[in-house]
JSON list of C-alpha atoms in Angstrom, two decimals:
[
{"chain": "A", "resi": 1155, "resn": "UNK", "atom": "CA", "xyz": [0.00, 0.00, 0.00]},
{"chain": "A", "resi": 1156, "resn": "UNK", "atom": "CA", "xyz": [1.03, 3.47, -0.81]},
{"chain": "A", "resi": 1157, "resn": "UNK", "atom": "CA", "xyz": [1.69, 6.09, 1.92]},
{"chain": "A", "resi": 1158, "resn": "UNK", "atom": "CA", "xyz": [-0.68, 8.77, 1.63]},
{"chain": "A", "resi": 1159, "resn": "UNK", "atom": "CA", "xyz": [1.85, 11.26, 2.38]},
{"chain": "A", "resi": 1160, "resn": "UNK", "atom": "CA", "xyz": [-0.30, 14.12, 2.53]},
{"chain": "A", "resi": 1161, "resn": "UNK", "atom": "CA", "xyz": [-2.98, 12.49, 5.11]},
{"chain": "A", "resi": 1162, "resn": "UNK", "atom": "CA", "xyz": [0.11, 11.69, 7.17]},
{"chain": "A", "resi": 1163, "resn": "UNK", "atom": "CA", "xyz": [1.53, 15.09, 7.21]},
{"chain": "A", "resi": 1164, "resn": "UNK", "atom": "CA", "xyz": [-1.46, 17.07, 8.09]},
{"chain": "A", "resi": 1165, "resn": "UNK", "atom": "CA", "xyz": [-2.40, 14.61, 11.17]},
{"chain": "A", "resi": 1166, "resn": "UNK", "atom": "CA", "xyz": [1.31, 14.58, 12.35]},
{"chain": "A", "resi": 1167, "resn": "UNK", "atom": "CA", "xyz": [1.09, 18.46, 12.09]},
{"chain": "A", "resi": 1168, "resn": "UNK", "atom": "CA", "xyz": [-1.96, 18.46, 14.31]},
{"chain": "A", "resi": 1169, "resn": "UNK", "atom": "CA", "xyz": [-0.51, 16.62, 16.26]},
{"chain": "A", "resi": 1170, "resn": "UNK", "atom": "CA", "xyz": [2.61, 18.47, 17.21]},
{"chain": "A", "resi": 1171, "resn": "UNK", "atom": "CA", "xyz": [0.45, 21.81, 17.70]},
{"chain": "A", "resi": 1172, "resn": "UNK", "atom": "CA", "xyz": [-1.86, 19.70, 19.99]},
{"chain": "A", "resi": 1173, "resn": "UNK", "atom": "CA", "xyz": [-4.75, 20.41, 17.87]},
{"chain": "A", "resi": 1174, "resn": "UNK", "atom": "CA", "xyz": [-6.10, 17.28, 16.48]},
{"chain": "A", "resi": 1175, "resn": "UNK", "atom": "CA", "xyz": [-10.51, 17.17, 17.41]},
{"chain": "A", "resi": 1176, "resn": "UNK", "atom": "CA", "xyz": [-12.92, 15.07, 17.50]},
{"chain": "A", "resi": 1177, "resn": "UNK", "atom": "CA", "xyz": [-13.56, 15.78, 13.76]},
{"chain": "A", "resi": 1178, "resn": "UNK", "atom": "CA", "xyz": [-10.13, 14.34, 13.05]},
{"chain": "A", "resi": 1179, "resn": "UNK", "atom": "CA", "xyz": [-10.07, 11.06, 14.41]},
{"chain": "A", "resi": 1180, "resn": "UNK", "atom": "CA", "xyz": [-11.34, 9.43, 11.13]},
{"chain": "A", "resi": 1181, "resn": "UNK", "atom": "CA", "xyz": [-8.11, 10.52, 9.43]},
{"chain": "A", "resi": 1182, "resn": "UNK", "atom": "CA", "xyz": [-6.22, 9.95, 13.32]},
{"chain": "A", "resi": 1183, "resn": "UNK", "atom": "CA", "xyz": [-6.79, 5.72, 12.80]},
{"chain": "A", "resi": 1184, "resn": "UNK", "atom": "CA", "xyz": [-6.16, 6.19, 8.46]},
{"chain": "A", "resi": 1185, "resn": "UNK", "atom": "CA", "xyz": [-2.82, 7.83, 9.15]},
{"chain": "A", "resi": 1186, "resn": "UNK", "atom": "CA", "xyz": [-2.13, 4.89, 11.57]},
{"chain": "A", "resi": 1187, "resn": "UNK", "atom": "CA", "xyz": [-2.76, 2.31, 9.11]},
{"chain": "A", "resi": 1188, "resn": "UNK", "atom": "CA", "xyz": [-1.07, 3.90, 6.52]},
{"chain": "A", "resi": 1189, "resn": "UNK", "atom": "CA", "xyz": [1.99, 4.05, 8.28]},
{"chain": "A", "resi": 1190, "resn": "UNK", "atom": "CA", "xyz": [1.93, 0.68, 9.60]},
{"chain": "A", "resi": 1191, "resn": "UNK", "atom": "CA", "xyz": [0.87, -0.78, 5.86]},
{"chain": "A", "resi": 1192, "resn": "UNK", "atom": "CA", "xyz": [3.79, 1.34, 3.87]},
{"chain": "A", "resi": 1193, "resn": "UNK", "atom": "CA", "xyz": [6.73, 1.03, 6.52]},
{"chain": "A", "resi": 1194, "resn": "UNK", "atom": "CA", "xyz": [8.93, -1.91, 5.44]},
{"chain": "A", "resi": 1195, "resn": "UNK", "atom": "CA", "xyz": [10.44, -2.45, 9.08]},
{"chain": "A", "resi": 1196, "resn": "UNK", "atom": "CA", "xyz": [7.28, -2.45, 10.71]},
{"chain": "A", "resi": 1197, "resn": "UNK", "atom": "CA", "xyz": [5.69, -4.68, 8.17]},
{"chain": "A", "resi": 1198, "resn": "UNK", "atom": "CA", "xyz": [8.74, -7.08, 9.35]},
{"chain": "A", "resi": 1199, "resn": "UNK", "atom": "CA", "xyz": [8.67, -6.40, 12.81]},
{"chain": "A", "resi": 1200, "resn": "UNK", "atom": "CA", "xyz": [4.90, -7.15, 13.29]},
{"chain": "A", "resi": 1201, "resn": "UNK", "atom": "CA", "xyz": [4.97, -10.17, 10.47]},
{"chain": "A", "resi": 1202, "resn": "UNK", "atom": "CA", "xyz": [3.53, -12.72, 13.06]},
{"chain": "A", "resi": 1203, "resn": "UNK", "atom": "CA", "xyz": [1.36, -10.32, 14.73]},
{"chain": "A", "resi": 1204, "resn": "UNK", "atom": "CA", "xyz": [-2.24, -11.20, 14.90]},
{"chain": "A", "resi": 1205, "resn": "UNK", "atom": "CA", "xyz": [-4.64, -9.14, 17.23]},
{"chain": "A", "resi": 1206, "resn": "UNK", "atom": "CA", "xyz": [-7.04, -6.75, 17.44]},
{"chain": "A", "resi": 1207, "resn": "UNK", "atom": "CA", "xyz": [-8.09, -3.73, 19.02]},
{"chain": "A", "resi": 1208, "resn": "UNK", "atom": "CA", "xyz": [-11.33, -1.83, 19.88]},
{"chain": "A", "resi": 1209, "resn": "UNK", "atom": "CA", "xyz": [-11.12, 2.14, 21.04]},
{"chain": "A", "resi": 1210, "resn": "UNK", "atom": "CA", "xyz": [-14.62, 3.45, 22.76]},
{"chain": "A", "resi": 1211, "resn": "UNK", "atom": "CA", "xyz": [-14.36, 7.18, 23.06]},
{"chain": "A", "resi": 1212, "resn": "UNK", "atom": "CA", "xyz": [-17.62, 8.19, 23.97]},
{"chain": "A", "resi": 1213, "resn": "UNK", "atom": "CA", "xyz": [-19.73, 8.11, 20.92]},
{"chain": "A", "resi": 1214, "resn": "UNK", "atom": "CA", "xyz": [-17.42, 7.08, 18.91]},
{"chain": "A", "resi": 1215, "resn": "UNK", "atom": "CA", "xyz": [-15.67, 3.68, 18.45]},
{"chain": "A", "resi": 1216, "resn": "UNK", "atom": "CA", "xyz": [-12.99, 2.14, 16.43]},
{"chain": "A", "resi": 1217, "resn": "UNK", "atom": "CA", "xyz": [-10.93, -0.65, 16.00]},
{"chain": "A", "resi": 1218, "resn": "UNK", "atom": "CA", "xyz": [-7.09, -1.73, 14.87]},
{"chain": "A", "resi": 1219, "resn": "UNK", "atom": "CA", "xyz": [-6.63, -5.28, 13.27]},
{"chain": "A", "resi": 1220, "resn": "UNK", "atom": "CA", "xyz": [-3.71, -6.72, 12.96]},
{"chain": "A", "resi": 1221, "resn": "UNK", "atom": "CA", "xyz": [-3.86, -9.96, 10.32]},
{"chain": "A", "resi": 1222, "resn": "UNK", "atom": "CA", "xyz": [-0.51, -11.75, 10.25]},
{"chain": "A", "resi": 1223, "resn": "UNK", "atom": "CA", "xyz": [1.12, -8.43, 10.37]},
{"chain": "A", "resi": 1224, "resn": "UNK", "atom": "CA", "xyz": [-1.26, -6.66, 8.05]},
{"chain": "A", "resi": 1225, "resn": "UNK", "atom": "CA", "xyz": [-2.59, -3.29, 10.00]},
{"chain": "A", "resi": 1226, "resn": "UNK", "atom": "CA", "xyz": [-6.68, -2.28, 9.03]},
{"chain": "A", "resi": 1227, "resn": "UNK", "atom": "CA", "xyz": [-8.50, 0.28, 11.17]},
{"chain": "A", "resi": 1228, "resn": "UNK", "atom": "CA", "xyz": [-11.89, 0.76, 11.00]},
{"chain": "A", "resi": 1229, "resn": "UNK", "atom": "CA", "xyz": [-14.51, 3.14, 12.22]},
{"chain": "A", "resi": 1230, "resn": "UNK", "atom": "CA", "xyz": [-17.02, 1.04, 14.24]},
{"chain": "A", "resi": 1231, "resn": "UNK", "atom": "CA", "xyz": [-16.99, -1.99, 16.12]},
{"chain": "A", "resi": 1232, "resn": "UNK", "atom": "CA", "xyz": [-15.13, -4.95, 15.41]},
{"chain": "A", "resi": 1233, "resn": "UNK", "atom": "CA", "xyz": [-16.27, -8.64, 16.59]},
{"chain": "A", "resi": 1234, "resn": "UNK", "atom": "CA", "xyz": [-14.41, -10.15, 19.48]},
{"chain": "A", "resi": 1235, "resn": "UNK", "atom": "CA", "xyz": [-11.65, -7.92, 19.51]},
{"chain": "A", "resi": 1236, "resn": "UNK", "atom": "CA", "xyz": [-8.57, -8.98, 21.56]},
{"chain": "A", "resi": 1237, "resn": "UNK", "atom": "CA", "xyz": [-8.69, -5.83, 23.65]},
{"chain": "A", "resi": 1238, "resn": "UNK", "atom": "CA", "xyz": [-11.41, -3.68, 24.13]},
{"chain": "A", "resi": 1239, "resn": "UNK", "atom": "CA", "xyz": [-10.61, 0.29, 25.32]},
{"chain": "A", "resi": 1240, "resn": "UNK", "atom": "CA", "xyz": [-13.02, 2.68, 26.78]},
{"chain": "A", "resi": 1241, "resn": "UNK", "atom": "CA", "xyz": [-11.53, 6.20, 26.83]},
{"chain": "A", "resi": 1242, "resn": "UNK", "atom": "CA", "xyz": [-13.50, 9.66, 27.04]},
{"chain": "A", "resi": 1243, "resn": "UNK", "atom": "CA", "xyz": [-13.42, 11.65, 23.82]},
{"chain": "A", "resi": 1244, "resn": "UNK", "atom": "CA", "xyz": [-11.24, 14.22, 25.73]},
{"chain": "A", "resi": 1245, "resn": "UNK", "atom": "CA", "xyz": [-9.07, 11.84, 27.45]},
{"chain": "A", "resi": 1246, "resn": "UNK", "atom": "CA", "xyz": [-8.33, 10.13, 24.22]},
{"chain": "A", "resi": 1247, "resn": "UNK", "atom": "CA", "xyz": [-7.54, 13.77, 22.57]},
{"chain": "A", "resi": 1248, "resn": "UNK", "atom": "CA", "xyz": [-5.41, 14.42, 25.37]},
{"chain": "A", "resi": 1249, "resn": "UNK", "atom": "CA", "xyz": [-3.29, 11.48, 24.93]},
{"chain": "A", "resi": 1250, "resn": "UNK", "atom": "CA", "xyz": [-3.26, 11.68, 20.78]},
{"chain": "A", "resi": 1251, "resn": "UNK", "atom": "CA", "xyz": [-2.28, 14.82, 21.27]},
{"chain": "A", "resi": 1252, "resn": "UNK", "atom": "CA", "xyz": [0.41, 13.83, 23.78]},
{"chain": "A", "resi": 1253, "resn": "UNK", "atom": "CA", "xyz": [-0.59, 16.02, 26.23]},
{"chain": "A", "resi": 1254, "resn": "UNK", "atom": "CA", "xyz": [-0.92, 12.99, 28.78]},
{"chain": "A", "resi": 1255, "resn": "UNK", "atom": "CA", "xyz": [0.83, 9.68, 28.27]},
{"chain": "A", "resi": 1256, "resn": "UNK", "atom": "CA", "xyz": [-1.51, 6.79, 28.24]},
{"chain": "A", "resi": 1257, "resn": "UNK", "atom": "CA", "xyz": [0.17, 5.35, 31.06]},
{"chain": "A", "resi": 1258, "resn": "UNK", "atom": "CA", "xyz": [-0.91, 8.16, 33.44]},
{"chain": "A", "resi": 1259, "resn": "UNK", "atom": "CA", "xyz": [-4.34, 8.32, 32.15]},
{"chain": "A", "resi": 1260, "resn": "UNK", "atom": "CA", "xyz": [-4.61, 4.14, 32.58]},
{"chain": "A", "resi": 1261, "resn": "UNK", "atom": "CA", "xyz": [-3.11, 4.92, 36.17]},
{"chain": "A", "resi": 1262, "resn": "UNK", "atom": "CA", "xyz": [-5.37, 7.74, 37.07]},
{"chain": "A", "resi": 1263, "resn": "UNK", "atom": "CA", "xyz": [-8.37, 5.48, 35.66]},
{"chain": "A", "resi": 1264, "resn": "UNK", "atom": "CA", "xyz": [-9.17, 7.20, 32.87]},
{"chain": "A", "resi": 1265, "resn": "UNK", "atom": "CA", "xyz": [-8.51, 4.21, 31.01]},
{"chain": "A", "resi": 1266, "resn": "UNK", "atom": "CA", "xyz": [-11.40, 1.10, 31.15]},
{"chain": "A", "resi": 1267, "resn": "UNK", "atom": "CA", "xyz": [-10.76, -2.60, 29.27]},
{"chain": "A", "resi": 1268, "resn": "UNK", "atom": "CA", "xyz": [-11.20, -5.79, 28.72]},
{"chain": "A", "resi": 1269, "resn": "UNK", "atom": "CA", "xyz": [-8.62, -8.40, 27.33]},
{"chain": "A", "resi": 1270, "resn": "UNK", "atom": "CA", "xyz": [-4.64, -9.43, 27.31]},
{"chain": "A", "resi": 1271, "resn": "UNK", "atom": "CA", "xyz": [-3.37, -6.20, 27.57]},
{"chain": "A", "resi": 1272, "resn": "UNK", "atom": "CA", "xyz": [-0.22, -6.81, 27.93]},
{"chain": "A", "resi": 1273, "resn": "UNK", "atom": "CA", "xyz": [0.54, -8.63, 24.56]},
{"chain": "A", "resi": 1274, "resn": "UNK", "atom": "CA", "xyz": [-0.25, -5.38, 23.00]},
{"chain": "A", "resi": 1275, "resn": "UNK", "atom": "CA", "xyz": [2.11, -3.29, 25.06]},
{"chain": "A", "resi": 1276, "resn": "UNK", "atom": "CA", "xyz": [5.05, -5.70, 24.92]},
{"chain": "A", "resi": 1277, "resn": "UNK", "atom": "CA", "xyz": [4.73, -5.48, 21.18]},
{"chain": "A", "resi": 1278, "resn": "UNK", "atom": "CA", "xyz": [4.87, -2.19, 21.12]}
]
C-alpha cells in the first residue's frame, strides 16, 4: 500500500500543535494504518502479529486489526476484539495529542478494558 503522504503530514502536524478534534479522528486511525501498511520495518517487525483492538471514546468507536502483520483500522466496532478500550473523547484527545501519556491516564483510571493487555504493550 502506498503512503498517503499528505494524510500523514497534516495529522502529524496536528498533532505536534496539539490540535487534532474530534472531527479528526477518522483521518487519526487512516494515518495509523497507513503508516503501519507502507513502513517496510514495521511490516517485518509485526509479520507474526495477529490481534485486534477496539477504542470506545464516547460516541465514537474504532478498531485496529492486525492480520498476520497486516494493520486495518476501521470506524465502528469490530467482533471479538482482543482488547477492548473505553476512553472519554477528551481523554483520548489528550493522549493523541500527547498532552498525557496513556500510562498516566490508565493509572489515574481514565482508562477502562477488557482483554490481554499486555501482549499489546510488549509489542509495542
Amino acid at each position: 500500500m502506498l503512503l498517503n503522504e499528505q494524510l500523514v503530514l497534516e495529522v502529524g502536524n496536528k498533532i505536534l500543535k496539539e490540535a487534532v478534534t474530534e472531527a479528526d479522528l477518522d483521518a487519526v486511525f487512516q494515518a495509523f494504518e497507513d503508516i503501519c501498511t507502507s513502513d517496510d520495518i514495521l511490516l517485518f517487525t509485526l509479520k507474526d502479529y495477529t490481534e485486534s483492538f477496539q477504542f470506545v471514546f464516547d460516541e465514537y468507536s474504532y478498531g485496529i486489526v492486525f492480520e498476520k502483520g497486516v494493520c486495518k483500522t476501521l470506524k465502528g466496532t469490530i467482533p471479538f476484539p482482543d482488547v477492548t478500550y473505553w476512553i472519554h473523547k477528551e481523554v483520548a484527545l489528550d493522549i493523541i495529542n500527547g498532552r498525557v501519556y496513556s500510562a498516566v491516564a490508565h493509572m489515574n483510571g481514565d482508562v477502562d478494558y477488557i482483554g490481554y493487555k499486555d501482549g499489546a504493550i510488549r509489542k509495542f
